[in-house]
PDB file of C-alpha atoms in Angstrom:
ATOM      1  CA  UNK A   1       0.000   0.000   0.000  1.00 68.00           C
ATOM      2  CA  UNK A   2       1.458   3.079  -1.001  1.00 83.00           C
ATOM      3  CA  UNK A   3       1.920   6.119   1.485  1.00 93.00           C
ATOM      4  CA  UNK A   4       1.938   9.551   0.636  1.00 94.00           C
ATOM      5  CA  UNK A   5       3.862  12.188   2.633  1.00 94.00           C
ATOM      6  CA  UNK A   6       1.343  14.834   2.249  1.00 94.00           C
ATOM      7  CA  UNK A   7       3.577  17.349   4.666  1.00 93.00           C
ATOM      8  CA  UNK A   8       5.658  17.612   1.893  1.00 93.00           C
ATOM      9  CA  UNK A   9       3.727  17.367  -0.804  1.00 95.00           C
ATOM     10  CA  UNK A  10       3.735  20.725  -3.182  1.00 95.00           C
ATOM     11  CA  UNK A  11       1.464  20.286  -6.095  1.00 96.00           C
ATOM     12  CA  UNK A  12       1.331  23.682  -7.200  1.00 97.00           C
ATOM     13  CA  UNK A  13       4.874  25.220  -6.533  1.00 96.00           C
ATOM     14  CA  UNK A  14       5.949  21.971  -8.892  1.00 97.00           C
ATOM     15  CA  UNK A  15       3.593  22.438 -11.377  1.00 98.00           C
ATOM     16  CA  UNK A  16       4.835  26.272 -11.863  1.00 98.00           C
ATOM     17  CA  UNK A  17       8.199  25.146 -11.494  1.00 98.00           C
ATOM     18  CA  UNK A  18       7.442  22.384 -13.947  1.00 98.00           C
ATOM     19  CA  UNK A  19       6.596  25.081 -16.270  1.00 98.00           C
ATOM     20  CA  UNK A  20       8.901  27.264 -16.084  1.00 98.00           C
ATOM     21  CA  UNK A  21      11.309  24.592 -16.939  1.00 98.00           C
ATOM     22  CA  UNK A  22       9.169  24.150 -19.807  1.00 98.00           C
ATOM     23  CA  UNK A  23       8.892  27.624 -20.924  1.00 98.00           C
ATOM     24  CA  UNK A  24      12.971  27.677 -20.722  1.00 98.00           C
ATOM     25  CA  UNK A  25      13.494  24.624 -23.320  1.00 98.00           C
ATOM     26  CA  UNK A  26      10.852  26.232 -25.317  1.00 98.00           C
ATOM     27  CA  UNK A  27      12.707  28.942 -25.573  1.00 98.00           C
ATOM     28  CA  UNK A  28      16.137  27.523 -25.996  1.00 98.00           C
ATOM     29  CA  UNK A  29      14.921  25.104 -28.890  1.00 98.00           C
ATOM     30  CA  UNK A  30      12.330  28.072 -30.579  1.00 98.00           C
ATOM     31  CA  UNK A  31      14.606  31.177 -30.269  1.00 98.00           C
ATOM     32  CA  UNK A  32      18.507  29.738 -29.673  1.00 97.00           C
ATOM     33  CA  UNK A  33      17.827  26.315 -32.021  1.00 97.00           C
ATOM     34  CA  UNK A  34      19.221  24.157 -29.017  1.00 97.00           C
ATOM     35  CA  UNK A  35      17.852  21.635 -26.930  1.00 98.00           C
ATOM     36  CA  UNK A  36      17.988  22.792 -22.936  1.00 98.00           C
ATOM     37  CA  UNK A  37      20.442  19.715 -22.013  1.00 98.00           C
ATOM     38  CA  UNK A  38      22.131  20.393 -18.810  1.00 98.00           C
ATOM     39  CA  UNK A  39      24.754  17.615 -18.953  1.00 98.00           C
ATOM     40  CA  UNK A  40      25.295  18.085 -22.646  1.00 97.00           C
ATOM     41  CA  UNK A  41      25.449  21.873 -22.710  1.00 98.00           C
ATOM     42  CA  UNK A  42      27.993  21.464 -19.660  1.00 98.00           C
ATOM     43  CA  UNK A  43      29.681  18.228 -21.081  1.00 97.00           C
ATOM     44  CA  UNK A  44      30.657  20.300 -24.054  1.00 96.00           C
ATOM     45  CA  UNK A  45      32.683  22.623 -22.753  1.00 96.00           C
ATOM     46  CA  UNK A  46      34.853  20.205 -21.272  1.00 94.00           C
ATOM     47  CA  UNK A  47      35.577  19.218 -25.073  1.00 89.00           C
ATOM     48  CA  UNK A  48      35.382  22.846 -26.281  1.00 90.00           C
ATOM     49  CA  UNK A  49      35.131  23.325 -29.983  1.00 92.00           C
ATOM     50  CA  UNK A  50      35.566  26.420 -31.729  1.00 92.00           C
ATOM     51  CA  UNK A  51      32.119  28.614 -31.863  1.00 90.00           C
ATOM     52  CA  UNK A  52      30.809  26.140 -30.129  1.00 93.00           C
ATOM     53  CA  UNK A  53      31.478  27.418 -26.426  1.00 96.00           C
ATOM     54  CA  UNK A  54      29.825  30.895 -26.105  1.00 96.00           C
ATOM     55  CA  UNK A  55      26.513  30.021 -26.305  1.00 97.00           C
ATOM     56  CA  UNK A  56      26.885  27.172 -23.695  1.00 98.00           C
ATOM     57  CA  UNK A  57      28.725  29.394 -20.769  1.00 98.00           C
ATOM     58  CA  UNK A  58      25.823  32.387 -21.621  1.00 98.00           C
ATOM     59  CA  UNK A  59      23.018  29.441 -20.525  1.00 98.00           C
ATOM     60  CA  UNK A  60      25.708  28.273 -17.271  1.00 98.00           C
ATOM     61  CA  UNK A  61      25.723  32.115 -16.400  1.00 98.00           C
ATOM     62  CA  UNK A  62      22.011  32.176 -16.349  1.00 98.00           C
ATOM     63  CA  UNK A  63      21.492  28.966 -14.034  1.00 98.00           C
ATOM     64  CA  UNK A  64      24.107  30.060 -11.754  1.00 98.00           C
ATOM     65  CA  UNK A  65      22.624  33.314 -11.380  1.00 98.00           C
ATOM     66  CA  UNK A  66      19.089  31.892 -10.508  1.00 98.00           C
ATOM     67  CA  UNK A  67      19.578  32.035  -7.045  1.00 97.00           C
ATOM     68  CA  UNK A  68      20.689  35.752  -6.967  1.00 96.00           C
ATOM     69  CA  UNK A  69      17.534  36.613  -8.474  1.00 96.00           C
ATOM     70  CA  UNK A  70      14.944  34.469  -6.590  1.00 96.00           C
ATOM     71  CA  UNK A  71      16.743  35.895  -3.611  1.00 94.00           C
ATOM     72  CA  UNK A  72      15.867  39.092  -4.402  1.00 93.00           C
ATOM     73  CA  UNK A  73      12.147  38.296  -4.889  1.00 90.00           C
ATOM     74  CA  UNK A  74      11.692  35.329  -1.879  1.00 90.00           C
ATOM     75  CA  UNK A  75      13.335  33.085   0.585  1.00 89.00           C
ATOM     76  CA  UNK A  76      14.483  29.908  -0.981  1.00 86.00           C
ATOM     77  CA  UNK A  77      13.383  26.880   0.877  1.00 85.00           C
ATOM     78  CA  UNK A  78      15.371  24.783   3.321  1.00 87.00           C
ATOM     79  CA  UNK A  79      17.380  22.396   1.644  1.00 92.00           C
ATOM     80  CA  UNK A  80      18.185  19.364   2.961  1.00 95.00           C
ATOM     81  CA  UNK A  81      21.152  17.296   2.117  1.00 96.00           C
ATOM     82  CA  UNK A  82      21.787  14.275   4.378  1.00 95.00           C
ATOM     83  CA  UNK A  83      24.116  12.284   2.096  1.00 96.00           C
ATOM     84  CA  UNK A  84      28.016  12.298   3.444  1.00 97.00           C
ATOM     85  CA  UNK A  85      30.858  13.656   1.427  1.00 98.00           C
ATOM     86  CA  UNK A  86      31.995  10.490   0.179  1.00 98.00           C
ATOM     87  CA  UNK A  87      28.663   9.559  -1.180  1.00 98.00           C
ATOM     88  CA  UNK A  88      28.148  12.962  -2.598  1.00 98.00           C
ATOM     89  CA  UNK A  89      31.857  12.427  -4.277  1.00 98.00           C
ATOM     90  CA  UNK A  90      30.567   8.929  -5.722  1.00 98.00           C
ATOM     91  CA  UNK A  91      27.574  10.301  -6.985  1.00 98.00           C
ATOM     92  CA  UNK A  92      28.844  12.963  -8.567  1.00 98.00           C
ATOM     93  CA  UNK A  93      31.132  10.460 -10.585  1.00 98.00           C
ATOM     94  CA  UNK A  94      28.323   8.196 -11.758  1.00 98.00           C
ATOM     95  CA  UNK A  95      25.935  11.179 -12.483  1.00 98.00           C
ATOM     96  CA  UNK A  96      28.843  12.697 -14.698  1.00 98.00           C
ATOM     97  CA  UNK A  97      29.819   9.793 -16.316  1.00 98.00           C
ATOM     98  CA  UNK A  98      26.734   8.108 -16.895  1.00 98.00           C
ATOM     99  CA  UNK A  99      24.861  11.611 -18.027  1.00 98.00           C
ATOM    100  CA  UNK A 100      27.235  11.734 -20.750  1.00 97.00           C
ATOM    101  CA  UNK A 101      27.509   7.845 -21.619  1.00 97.00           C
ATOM    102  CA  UNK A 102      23.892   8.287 -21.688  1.00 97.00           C
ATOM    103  CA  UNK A 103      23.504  11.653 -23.821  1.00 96.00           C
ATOM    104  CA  UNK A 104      21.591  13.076 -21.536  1.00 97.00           C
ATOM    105  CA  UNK A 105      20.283  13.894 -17.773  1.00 97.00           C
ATOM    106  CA  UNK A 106      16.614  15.092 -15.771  1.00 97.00           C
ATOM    107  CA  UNK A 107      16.322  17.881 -18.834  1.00 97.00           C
ATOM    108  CA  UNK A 108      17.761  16.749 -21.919  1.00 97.00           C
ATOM    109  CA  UNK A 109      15.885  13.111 -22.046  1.00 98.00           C
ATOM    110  CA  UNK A 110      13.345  13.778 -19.147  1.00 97.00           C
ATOM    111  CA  UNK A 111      11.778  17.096 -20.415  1.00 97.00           C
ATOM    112  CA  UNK A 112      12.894  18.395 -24.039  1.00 98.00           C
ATOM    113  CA  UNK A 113      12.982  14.122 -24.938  1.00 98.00           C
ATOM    114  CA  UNK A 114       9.907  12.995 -23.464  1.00 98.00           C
ATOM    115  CA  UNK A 115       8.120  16.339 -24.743  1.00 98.00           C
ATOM    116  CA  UNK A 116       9.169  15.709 -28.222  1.00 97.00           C
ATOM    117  CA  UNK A 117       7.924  12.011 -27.571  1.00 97.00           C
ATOM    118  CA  UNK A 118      11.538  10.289 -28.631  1.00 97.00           C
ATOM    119  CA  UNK A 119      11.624   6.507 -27.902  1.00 97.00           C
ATOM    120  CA  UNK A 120      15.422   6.560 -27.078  1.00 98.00           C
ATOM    121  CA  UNK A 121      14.624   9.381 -24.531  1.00 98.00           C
ATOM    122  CA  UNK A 122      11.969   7.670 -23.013  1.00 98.00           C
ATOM    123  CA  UNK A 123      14.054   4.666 -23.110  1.00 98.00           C
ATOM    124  CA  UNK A 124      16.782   6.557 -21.065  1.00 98.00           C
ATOM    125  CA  UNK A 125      14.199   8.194 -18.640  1.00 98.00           C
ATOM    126  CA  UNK A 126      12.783   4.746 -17.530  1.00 98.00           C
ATOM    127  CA  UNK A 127      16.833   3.874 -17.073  1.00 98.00           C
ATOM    128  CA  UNK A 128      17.500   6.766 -15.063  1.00 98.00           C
ATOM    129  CA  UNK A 129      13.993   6.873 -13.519  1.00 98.00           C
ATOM    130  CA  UNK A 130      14.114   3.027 -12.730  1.00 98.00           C
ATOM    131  CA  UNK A 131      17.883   3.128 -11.107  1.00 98.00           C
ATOM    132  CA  UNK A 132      16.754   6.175  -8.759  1.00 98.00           C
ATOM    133  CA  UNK A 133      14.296   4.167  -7.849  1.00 98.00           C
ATOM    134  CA  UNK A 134      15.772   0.944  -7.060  1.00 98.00           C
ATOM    135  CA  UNK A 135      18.704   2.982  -5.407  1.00 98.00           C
ATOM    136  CA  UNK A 136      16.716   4.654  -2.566  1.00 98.00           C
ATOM    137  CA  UNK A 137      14.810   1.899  -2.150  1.00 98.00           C
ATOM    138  CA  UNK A 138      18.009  -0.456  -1.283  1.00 98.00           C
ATOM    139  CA  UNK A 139      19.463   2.900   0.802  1.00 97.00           C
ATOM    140  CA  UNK A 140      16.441   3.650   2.634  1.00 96.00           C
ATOM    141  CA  UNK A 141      15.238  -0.045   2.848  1.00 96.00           C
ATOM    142  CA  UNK A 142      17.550  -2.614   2.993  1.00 97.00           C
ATOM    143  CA  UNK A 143      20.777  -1.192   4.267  1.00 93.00           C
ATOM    144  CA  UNK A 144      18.766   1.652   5.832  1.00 80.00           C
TER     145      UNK A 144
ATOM    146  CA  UNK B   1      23.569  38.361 -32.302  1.00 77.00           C
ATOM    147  CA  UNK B   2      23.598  39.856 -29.153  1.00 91.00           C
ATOM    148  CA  UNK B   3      19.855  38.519 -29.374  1.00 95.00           C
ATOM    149  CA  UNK B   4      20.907  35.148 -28.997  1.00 96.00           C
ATOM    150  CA  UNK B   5      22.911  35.908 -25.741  1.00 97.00           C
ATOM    151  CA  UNK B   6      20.109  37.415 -24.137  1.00 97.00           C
ATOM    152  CA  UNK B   7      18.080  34.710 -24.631  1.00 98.00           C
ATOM    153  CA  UNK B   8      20.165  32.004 -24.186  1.00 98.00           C
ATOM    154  CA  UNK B   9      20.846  34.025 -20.653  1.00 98.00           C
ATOM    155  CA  UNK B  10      16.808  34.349 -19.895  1.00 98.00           C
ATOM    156  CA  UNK B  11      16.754  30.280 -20.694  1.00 98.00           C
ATOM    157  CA  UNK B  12      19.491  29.584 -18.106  1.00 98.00           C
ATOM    158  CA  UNK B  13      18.190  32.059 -15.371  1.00 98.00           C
ATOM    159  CA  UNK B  14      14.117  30.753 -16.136  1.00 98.00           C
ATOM    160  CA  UNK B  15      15.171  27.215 -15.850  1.00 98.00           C
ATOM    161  CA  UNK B  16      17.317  27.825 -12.884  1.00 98.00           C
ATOM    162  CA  UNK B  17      14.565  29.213 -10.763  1.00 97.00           C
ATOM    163  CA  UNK B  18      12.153  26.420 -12.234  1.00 98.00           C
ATOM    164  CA  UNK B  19      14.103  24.144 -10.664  1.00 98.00           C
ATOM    165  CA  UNK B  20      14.371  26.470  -7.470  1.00 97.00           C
ATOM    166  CA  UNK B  21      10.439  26.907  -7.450  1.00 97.00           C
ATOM    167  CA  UNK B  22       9.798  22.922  -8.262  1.00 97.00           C
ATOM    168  CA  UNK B  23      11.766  22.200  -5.362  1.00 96.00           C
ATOM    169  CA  UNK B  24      14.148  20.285  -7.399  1.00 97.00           C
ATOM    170  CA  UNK B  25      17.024  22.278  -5.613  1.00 97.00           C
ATOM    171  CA  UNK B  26      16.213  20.145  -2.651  1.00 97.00           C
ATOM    172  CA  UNK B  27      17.760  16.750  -2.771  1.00 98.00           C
ATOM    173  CA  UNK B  28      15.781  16.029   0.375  1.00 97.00           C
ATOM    174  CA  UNK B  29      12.256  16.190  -1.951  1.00 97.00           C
ATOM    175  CA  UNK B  30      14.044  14.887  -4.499  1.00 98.00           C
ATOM    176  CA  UNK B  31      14.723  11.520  -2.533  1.00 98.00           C
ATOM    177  CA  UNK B  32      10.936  11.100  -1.041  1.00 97.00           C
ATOM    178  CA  UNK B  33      10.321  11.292  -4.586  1.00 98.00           C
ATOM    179  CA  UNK B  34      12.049   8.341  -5.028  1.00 98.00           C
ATOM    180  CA  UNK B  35      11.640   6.335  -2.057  1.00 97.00           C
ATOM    181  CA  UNK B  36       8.617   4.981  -3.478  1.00 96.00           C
ATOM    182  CA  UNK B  37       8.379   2.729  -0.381  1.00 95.00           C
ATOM    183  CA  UNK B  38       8.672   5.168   2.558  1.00 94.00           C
ATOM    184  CA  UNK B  39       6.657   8.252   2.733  1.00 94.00           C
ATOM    185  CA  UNK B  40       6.169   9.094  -1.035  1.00 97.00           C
ATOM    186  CA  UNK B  41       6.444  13.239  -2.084  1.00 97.00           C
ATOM    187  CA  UNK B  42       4.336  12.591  -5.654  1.00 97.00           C
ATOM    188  CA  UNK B  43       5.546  16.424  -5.964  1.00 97.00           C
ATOM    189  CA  UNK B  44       8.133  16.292  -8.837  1.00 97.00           C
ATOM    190  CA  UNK B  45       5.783  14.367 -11.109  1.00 97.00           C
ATOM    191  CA  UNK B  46       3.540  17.641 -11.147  1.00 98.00           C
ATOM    192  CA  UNK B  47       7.219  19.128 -12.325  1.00 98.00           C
ATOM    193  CA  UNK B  48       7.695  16.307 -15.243  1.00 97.00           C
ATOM    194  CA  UNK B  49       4.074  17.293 -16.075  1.00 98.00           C
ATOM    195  CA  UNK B  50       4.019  21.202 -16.035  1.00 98.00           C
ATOM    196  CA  UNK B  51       7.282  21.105 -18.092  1.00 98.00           C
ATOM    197  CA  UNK B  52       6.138  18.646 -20.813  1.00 98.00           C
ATOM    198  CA  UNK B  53       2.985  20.516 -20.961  1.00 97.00           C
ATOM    199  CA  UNK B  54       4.497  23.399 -22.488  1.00 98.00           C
ATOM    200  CA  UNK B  55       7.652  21.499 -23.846  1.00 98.00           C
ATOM    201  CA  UNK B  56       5.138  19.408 -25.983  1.00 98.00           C
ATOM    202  CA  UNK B  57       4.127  22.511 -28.004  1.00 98.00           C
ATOM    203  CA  UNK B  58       7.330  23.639 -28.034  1.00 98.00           C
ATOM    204  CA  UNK B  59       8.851  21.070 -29.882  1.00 98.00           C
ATOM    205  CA  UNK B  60       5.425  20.410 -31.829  1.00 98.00           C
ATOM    206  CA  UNK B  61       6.241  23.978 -33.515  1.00 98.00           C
ATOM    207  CA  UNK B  62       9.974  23.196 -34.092  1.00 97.00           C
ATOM    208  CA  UNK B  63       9.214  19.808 -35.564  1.00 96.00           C
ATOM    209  CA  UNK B  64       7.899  22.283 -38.535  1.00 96.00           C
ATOM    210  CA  UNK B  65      10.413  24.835 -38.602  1.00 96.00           C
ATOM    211  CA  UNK B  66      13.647  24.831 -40.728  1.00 94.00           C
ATOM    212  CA  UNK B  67      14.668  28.022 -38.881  1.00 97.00           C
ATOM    213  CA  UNK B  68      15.048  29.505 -35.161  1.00 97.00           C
ATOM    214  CA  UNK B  69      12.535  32.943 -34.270  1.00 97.00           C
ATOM    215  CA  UNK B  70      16.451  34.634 -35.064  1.00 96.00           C
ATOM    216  CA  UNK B  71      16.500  32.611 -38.043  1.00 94.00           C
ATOM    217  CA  UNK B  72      19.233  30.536 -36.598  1.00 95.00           C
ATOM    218  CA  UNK B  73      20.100  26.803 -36.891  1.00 95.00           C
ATOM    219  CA  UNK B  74      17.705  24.667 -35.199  1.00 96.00           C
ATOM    220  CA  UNK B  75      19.559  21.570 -33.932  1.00 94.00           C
ATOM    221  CA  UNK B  76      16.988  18.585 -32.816  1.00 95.00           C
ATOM    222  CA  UNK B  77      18.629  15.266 -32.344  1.00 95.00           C
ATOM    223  CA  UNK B  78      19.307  12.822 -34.766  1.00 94.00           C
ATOM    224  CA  UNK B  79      20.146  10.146 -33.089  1.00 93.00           C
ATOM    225  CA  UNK B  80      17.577   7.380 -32.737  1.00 93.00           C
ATOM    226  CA  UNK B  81      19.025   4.185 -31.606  1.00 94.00           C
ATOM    227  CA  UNK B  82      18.534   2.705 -28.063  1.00 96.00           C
ATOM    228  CA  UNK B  83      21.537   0.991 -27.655  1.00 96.00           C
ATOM    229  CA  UNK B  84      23.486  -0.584 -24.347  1.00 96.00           C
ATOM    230  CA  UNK B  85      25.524   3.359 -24.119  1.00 96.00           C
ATOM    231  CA  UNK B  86      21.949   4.693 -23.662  1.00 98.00           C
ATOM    232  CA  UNK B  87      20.641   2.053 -21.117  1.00 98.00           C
ATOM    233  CA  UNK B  88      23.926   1.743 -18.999  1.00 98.00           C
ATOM    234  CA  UNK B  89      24.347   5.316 -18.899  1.00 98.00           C
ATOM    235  CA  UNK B  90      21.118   6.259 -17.611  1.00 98.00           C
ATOM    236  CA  UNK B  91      21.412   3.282 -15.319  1.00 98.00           C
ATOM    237  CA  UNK B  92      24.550   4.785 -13.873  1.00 98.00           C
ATOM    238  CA  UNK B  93      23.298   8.285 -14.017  1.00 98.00           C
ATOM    239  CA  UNK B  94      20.031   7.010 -11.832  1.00 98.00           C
ATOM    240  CA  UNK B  95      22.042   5.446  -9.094  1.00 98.00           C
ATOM    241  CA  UNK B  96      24.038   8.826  -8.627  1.00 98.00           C
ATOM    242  CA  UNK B  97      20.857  10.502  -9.113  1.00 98.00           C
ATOM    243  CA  UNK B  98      19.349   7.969  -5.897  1.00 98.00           C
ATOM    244  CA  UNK B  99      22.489   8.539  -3.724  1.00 98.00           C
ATOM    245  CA  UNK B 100      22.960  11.822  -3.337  1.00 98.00           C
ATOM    246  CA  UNK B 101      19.939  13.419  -5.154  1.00 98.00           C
ATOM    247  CA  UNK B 102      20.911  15.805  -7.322  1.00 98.00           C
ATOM    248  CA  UNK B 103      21.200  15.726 -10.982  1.00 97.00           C
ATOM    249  CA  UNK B 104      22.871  18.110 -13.220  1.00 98.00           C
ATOM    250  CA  UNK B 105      20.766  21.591 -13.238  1.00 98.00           C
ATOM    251  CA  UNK B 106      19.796  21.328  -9.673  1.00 98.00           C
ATOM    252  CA  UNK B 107      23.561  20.256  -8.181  1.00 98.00           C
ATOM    253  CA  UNK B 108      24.518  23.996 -10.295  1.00 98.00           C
ATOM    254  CA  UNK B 109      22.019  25.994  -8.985  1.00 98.00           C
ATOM    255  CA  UNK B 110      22.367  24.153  -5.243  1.00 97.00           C
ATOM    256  CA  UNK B 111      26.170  25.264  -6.218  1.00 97.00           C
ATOM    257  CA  UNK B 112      25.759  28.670  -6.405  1.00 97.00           C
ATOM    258  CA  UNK B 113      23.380  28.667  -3.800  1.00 95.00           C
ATOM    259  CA  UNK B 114      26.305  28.074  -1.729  1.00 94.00           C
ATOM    260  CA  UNK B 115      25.782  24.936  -0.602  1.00 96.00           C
ATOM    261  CA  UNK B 116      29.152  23.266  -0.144  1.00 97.00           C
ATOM    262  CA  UNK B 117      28.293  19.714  -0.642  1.00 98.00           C
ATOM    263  CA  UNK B 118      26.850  20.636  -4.234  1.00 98.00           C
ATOM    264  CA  UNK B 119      29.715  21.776  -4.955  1.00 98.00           C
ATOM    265  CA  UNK B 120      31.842  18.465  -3.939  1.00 98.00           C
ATOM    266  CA  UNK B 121      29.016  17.319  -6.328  1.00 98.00           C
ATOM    267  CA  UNK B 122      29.689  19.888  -8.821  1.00 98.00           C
ATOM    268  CA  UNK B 123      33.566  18.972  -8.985  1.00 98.00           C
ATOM    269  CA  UNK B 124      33.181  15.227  -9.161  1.00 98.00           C
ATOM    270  CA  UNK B 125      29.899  15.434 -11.658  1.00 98.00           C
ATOM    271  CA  UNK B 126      32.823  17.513 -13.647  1.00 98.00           C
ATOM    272  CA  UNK B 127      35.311  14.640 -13.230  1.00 98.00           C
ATOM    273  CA  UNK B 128      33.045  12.192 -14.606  1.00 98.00           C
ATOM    274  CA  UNK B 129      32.580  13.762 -17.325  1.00 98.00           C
ATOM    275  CA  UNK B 130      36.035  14.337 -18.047  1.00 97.00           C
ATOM    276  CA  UNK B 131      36.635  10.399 -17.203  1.00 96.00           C
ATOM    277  CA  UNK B 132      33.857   9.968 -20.358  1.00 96.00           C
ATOM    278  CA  UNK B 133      35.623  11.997 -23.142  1.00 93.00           C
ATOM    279  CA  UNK B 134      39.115  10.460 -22.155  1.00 93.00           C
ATOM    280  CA  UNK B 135      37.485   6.806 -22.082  1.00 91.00           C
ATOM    281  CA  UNK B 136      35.805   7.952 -25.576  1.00 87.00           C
ATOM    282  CA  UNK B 137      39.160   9.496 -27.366  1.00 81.00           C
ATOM    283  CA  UNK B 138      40.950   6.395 -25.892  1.00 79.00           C
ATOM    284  CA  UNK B 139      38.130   4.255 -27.999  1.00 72.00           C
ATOM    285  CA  UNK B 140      37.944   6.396 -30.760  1.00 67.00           C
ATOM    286  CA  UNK B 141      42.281   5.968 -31.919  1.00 60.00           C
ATOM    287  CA  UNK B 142      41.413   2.292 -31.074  1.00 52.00           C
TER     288      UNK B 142
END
């Protein structure tokens, strides 16, 4: 029987968010011709061909100054991050490696894939998706 | 040209406080999203939905287009195949993405947040990356 934690449960807020997110890769394919690929647009500048690195560190400047701006206009939330450094350092590793094995993360394959209805993207979500899942289950479950 | 930056910028900084907004910033939400057998947070499926709401028409109108709004290239994926790179990598990517919680846009913005452990993340999401195109080059003079 499944439980839902409805103390944390934000509906709305994610739905907004959720479209914002969309409104941001409709913008990056519609106006810039790119899809909004975090791990891809971030992968290639480790790689960096010429005229092919501008456009990429413009996007990075944006995210990274998000939180300036949403500071200005409200409190951002608690965050709460209970993983331990060496976890967060393994994590990191498979997230990088496998985002780019993969070609693609959360926003290149989760949103801009699924939304253009590829079957490789959905393919990769259900990977991705699946291994999350299986991964806090045996955390939280079985070691836990 | 200088077209293009702005709105390449206005991408990065919407998306960034999507994720912000969405709660996807929090790798605490982010795991009770996951941990389908404990409490379950059903929150960032309302995120997936909002953002292929509009994403759907989005990509519905550049299916038909040759052209960006600027007049630009407009680069959608070729690739098509679902091979064992695409399933091992997301594989991998989802057991990061269950350990720590975090994926790529939200362990940037968590970054410059200040958080210190996203950036730990940060560096070694960087490193793994880097691992992948000297693994590929090493493949590719094979």
């Amino acid at each position: 029987m499944m439980m839902i934690d409805w103390s944390n449960f934000t509906p709305w807020a994610s739905l907004a968010g959720g479209i914002a997110l969309g409104l941001a890769a409709a913008i990056f394919i519609l106006v810039n011709g790119r899809i909004l690929g975090i791990s891809g647009i971030v992968g290639g500048l480790l790689h960096p061909l010429k005229g092919d690195v501008v456009w990429r560190l413009t996007f990075v400047a944006g995210v990274l100054a998000a939180p300036v701006l949403y500071k200005l206009l409200a409190t951002p939330a608690a965050v709460r991050i209970d993983a331990g450094l060496p976890t967060i350092v393994i994590a990191g590793l498979l997230v990088g490696l496998g985002t780019r094995y993969g070609s693609g993360c959360t926003s290149g394959h989760g949103v801009c894939g699924l939304s253009r209805l590829s079957p490789r993207s959905m393919v990769a979500t259900l990977a991705f998706m699946g291994a999350g899942f299986v991964t806090v289950f045996i955390v939280r479950h079985v070691l836990g | 040209m200088y077209l293009s930056r702005i709105s390449e910028f206005v991408a990065g900084l919407l998306f960034g406080i999507g994720l912000m907004v969405a709660g996807m910033t929090d790798p605490g939400k982010v795991l009770g999203f996951l941990d389908l057998a404990g409490a379950w947070d059903p929150s960032l499926a309302f995120v997936m939905g909002g953002a292929i709401l509009i994403g759907f028409f989005a990509f519905m109108i550049a299916k038909k287009r040759t052209l960006t709004f600027l007049g630009g290239a407009l680069h959608l994926p070729k690739a098509t195949a679902i091979d064992r790179r695409l399933v091992v990598g997301g594989l991998l990517f989802g057991v990061g993405w269950g350990l720590a919680g975090f994926c790529p846009g939200p362990a940037l913005v968590s970054m410059a947040m200040g958080q210190p452990k996203a950036l730990v993340f940060v560096a070694a999401m960087l490193a793994g990356m880097k691992m992948f195109e000297v693994l590929e080059r090493r493949t590719a003079t094979v």
